[in-house]
Structure formats: C-alpha cells, structure tokens
PDB file of C-alpha atoms in Angstrom:
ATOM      1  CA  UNK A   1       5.055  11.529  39.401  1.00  0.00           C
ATOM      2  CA  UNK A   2       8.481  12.710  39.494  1.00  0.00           C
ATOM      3  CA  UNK A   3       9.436   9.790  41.718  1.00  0.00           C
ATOM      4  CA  UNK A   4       7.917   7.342  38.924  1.00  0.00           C
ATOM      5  CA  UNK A   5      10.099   9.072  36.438  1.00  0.00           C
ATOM      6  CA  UNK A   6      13.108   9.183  38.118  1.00  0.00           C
ATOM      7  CA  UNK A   7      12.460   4.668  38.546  1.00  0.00           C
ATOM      8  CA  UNK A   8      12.158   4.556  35.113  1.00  0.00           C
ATOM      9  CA  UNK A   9      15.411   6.754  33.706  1.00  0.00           C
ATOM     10  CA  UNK A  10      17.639   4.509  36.637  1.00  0.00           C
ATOM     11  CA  UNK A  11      16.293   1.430  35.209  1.00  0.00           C
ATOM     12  CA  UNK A  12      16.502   2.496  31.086  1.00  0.00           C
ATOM     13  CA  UNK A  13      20.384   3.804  32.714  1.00  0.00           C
ATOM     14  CA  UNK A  14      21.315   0.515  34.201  1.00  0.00           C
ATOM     15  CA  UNK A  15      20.007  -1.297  30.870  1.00  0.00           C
ATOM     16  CA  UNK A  16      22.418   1.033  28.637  1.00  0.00           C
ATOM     17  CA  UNK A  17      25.068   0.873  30.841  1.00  0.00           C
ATOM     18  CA  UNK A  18      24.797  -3.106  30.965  1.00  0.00           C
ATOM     19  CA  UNK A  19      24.788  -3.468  27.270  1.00  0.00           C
ATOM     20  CA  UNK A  20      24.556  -0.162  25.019  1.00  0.00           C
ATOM     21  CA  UNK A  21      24.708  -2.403  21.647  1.00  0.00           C
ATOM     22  CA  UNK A  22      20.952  -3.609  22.599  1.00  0.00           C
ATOM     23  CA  UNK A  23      20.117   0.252  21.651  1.00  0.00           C
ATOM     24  CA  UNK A  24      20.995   0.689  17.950  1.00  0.00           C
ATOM     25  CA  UNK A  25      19.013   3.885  17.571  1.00  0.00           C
ATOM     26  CA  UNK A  26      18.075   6.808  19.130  1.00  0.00           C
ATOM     27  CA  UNK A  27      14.155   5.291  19.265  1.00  0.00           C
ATOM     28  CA  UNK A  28      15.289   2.296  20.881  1.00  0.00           C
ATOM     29  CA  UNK A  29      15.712   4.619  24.435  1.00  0.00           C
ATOM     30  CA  UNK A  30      13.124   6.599  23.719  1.00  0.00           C
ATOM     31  CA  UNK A  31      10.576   3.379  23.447  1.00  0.00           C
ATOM     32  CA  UNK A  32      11.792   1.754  26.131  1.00  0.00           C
ATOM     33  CA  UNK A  33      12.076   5.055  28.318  1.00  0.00           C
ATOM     34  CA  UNK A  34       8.454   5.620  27.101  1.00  0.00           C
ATOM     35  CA  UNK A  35       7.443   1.916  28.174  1.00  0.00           C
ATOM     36  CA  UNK A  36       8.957   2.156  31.472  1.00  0.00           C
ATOM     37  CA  UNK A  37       7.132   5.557  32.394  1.00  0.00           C
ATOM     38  CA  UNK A  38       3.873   4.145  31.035  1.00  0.00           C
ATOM     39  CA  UNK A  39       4.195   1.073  32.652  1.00  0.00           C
ATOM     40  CA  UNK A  40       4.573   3.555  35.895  1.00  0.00           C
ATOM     41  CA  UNK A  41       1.825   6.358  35.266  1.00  0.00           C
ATOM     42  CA  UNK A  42      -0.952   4.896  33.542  1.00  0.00           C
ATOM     43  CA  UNK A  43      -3.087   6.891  35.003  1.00  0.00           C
ATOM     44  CA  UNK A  44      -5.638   9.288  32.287  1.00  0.00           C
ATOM     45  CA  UNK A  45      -7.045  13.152  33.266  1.00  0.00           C
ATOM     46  CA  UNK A  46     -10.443  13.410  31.510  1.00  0.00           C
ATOM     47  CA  UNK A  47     -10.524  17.126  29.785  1.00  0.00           C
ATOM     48  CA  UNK A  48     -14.212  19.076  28.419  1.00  0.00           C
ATOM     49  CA  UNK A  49     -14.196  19.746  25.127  1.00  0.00           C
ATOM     50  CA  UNK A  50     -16.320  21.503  22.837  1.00  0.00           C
ATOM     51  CA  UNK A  51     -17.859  18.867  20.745  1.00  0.00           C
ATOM     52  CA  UNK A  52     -15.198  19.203  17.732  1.00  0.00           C
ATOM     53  CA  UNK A  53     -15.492  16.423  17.991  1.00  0.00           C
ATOM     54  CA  UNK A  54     -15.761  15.355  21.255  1.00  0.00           C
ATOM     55  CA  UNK A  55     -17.315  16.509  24.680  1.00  0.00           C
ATOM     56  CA  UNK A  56     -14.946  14.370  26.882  1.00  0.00           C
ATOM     57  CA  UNK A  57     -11.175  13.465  25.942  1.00  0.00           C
ATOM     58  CA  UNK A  58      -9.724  10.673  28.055  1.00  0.00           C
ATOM     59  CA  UNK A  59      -6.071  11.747  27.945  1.00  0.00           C
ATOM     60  CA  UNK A  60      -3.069   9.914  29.478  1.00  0.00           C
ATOM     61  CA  UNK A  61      -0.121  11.493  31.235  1.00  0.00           C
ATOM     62  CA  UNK A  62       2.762  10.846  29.126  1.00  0.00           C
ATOM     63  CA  UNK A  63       3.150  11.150  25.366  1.00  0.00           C
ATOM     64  CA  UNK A  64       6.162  10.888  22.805  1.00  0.00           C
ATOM     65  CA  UNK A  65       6.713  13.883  20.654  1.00  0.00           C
ATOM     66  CA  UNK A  66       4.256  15.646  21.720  1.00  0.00           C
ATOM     67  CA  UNK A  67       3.221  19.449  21.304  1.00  0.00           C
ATOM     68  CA  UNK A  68       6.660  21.168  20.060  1.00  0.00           C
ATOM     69  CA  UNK A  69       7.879  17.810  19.139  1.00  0.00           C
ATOM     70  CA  UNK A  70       9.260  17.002  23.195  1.00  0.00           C
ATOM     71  CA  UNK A  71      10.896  13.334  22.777  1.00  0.00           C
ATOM     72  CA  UNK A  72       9.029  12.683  26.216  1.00  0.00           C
ATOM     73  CA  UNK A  73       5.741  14.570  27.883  1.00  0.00           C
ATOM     74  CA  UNK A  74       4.477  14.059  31.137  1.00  0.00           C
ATOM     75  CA  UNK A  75       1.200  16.327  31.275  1.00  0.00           C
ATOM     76  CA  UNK A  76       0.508  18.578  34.225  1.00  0.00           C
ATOM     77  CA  UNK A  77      -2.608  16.020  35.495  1.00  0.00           C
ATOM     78  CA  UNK A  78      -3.715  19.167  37.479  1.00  0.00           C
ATOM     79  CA  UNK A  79      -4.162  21.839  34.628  1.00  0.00           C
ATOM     80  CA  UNK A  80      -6.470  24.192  34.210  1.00  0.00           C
ATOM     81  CA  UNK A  81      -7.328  24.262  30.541  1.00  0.00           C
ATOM     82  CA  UNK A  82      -8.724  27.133  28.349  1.00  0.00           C
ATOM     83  CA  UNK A  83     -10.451  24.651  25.672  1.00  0.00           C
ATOM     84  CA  UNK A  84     -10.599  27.132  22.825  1.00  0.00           C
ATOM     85  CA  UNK A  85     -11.089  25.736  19.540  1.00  0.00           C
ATOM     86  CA  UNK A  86      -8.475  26.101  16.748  1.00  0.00           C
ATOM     87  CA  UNK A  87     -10.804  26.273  13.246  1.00  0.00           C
ATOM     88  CA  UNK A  88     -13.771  24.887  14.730  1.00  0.00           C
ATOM     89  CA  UNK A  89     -11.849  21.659  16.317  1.00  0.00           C
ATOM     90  CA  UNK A  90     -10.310  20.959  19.328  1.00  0.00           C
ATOM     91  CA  UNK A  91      -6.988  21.009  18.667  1.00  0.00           C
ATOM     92  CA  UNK A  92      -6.251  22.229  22.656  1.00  0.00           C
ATOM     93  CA  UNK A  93      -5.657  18.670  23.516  1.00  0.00           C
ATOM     94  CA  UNK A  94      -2.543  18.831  21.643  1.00  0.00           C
ATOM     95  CA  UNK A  95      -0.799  21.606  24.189  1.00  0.00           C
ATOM     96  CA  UNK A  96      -1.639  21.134  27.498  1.00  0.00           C
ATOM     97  CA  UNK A  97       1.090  22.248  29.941  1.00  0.00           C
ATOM     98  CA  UNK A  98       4.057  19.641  30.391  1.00  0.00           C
ATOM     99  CA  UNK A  99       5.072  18.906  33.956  1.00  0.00           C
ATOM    100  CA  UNK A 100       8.179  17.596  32.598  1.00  0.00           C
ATOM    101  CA  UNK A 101       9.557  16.884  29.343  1.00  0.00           C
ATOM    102  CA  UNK A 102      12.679  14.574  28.370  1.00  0.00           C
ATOM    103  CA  UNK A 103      14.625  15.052  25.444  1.00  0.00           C
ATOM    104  CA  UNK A 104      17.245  12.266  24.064  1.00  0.00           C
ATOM    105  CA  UNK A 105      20.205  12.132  22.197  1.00  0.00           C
ATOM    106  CA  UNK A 106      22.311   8.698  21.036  1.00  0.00           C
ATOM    107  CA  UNK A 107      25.637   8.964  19.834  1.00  0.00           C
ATOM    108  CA  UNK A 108      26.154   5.818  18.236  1.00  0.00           C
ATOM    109  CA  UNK A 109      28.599   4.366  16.261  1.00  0.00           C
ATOM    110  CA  UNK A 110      29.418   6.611  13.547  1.00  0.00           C
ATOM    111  CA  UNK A 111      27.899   9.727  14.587  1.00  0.00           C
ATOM    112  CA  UNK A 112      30.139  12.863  15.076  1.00  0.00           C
ATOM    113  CA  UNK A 113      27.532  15.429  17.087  1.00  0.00           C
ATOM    114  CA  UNK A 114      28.264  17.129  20.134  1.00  0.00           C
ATOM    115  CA  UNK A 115      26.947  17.936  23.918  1.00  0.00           C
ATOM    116  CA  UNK A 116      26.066  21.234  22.227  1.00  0.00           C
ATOM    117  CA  UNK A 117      22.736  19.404  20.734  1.00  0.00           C
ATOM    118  CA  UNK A 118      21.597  18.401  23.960  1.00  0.00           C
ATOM    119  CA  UNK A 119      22.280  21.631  25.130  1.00  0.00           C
ATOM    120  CA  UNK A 120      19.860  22.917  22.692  1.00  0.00           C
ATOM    121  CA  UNK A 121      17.107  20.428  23.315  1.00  0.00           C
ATOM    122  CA  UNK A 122      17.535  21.470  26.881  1.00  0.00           C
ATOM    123  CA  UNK A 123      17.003  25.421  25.990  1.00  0.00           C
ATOM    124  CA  UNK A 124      14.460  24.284  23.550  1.00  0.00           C
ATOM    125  CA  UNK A 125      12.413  22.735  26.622  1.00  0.00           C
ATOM    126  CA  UNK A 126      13.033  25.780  28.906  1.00  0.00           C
ATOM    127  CA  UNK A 127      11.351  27.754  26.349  1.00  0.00           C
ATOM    128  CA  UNK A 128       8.724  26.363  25.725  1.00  0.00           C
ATOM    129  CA  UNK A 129       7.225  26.621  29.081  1.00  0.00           C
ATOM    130  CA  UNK A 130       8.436  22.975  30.407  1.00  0.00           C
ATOM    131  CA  UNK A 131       8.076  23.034  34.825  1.00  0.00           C
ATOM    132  CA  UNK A 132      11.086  19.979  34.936  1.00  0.00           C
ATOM    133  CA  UNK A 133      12.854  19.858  31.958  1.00  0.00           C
ATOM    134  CA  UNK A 134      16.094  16.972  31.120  1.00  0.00           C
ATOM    135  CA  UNK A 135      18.308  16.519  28.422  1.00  0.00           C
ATOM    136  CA  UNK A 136      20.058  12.958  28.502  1.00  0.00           C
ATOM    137  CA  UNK A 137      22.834  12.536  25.644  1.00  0.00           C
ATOM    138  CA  UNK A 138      23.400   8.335  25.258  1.00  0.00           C
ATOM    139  CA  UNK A 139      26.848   8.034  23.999  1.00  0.00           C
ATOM    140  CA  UNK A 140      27.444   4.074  23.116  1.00  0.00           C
ATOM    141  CA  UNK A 141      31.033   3.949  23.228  1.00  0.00           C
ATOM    142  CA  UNK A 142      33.136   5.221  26.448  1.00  0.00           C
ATOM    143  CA  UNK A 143      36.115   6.469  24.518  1.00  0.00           C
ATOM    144  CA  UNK A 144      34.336   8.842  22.643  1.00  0.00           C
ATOM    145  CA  UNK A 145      33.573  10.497  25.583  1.00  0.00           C
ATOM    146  CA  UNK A 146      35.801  13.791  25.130  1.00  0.00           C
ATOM    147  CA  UNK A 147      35.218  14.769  21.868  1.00  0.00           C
ATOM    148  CA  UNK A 148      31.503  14.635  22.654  1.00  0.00           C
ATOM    149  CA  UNK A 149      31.815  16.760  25.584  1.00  0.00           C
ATOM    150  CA  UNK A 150      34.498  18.912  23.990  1.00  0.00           C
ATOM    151  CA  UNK A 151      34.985  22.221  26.172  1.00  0.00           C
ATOM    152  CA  UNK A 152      31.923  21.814  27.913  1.00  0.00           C
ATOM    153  CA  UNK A 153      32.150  21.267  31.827  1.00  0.00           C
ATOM    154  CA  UNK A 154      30.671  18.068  33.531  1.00  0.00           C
ATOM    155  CA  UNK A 155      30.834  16.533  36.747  1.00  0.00           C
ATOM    156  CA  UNK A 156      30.470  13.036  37.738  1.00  0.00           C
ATOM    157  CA  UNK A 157      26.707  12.570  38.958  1.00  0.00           C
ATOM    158  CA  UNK A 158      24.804  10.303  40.918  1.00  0.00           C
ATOM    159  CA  UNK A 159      20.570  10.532  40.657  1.00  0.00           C
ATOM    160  CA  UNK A 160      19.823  11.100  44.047  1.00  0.00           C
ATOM    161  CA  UNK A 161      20.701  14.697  44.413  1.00  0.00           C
ATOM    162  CA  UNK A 162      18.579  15.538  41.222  1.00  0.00           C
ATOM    163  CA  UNK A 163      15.196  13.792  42.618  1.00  0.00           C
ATOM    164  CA  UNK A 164      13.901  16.594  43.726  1.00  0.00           C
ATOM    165  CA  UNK A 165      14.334  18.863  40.953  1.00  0.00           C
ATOM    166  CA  UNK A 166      14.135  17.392  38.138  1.00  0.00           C
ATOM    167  CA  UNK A 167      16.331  19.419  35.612  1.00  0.00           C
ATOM    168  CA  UNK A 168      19.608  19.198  33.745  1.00  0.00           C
ATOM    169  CA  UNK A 169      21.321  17.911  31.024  1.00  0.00           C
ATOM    170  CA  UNK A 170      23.051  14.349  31.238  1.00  0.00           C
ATOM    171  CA  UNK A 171      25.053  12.565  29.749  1.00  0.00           C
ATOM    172  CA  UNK A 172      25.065   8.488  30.393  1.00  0.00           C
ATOM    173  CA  UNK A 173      28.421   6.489  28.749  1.00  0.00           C
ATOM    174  CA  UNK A 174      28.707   2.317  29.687  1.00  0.00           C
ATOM    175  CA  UNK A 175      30.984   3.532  32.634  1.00  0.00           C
ATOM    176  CA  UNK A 176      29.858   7.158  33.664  1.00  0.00           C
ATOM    177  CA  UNK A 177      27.219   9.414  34.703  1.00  0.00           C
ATOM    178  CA  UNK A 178      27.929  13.066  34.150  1.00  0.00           C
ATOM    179  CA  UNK A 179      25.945  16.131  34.251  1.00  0.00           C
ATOM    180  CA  UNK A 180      26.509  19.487  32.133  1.00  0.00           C
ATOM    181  CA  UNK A 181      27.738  22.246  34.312  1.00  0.00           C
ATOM    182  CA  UNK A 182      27.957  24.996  32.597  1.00  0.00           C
TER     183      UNK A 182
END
C-alpha cells in the first residue's frame, strides 16, 4: 500500500509543481490526490456486521474525511474489528483503524495561514491513533514561502528517504520540496 501512496503524492507533486494555478482550492488536491490513490488501491475488505442494517459491508481502502474528519484514510485492510453497535446500528464501519491518513493544506492566493496549521493536522493525526500519518501544506506561490514557514525549521527533501516510513509534515512550493524539522 504504502508504495501505491507514495506513486500517487509524486505524481499529484509533479502536477502542482508544473502548474499550481490548475488547483484553485484546497479540494482540488485533495480530489485529485483521492483519484490517484483510488485509481491505485481499489481493492474492498468485506467486514460482519450485525444486521443494523447489514450482515456484510463491502468497504474500500481509502476514504476522504473520514472518521475524525482525516482529509485522506487508507484503512488498515488487515483489522481486527470489534463490530459493536452504536444505538442499535452499525455505526463501527465509520472507525476502523487508519493505516495512514493524509491531511492537506493550500495556501493560495490571498490566504495568510501558517506551517503551524499543518503542524496541527499532523498532531491531530498522531492522536488519533493514525500508524503513518502526513501533513502536506500546498503553498501556490514560491515567494510566499518564508512567511509561511516563519520560525519553523525545514530542510530541502527528496521522497525517497521517506518511503519507508511514511510520516512527516511537508511542504510542496512550484520550486521546492521541504520537510518540517522541528
């Protein structure tokens, strides 16, 4: 999975980087991040359920906003689920463990937000249980660079020393790849 994952960020990356005005919004990366995993891992896990209202749930592995509102879920495929009803319905299917979740941020034109609100998402994953969790900040225009990042430490990144773990915050500009460091 985490191979799939890491195809699809490189190629949403080298999109943005190539033209970051074809991304007005913050949902424009998201849905094509989303299609590009999909399109990868369309695989389903079939779950038991109790009969509120179903028996069987055919599930697939990645979701948007799912459970605590992750911009990004890809489902443990392997988990061991406790289906326990919530008010008579089986509302389980809702919070099965996330292998890894993704969280996005766009600065766009006009927008005056910081690193610190990827740094959040990022702690907001971590607590909630995610295995892999990443925080990529979009910022559309390369010169606004250094007030997004303010104080905060970054280093120029390339993916291939974060395939194997799959965790950190990023930030992606036309020109740059940098990671959070502290």
């Amino acid at each position: 999975m985490k191979t799939q994952i890491i195809e699809a960020i490189k190629t949403v990356i080298l999109e943005f980087q190539d033209n970051p005005y074809a991304f007005l919004y913050e949902e424009d990366i998201r849905a094509t991040l989303f299609y590009e995993i999909r399109k990868r891992i369309s695989g389903e896990i079939e779950v038991a359920g109790r009969g509120n209202p179903e028996q069987k749930y055919r599930l697939r592995g990645v979701y948007c906003e799912y459970g605590k509102k992750i911009d990004i879920a890809c489902l443990k495929m392997d988990s061991q689920i406790d289906p326990k009803p919530h008010r008579g319905q089986d509302t389980f299917i809702y919070n099965i463990p996330v292998e890894i979740g993704i969280e996005l941020k766009y600065r766009k034109i006009g927008d005056n937000f910081t690193v610190q609100e990827s740094i959040k998402d990022y702690d907001k994953l971590k607590g909630i249980d995610v295995t892999n969790c990443l925080a990529i900040a979009f910022v559309q225009n390369d010169k606004e660079l250094p007030d997004f990042l303010g104080s905060v430490a970054s280093t120029h990144a390339e993916w291939l020393p974060y395939t194997k773990n799959l965790d950190g915050i990023f930030v992606v500009t036309k020109n740059e790849l940098r990671k959070i460091t502290n």
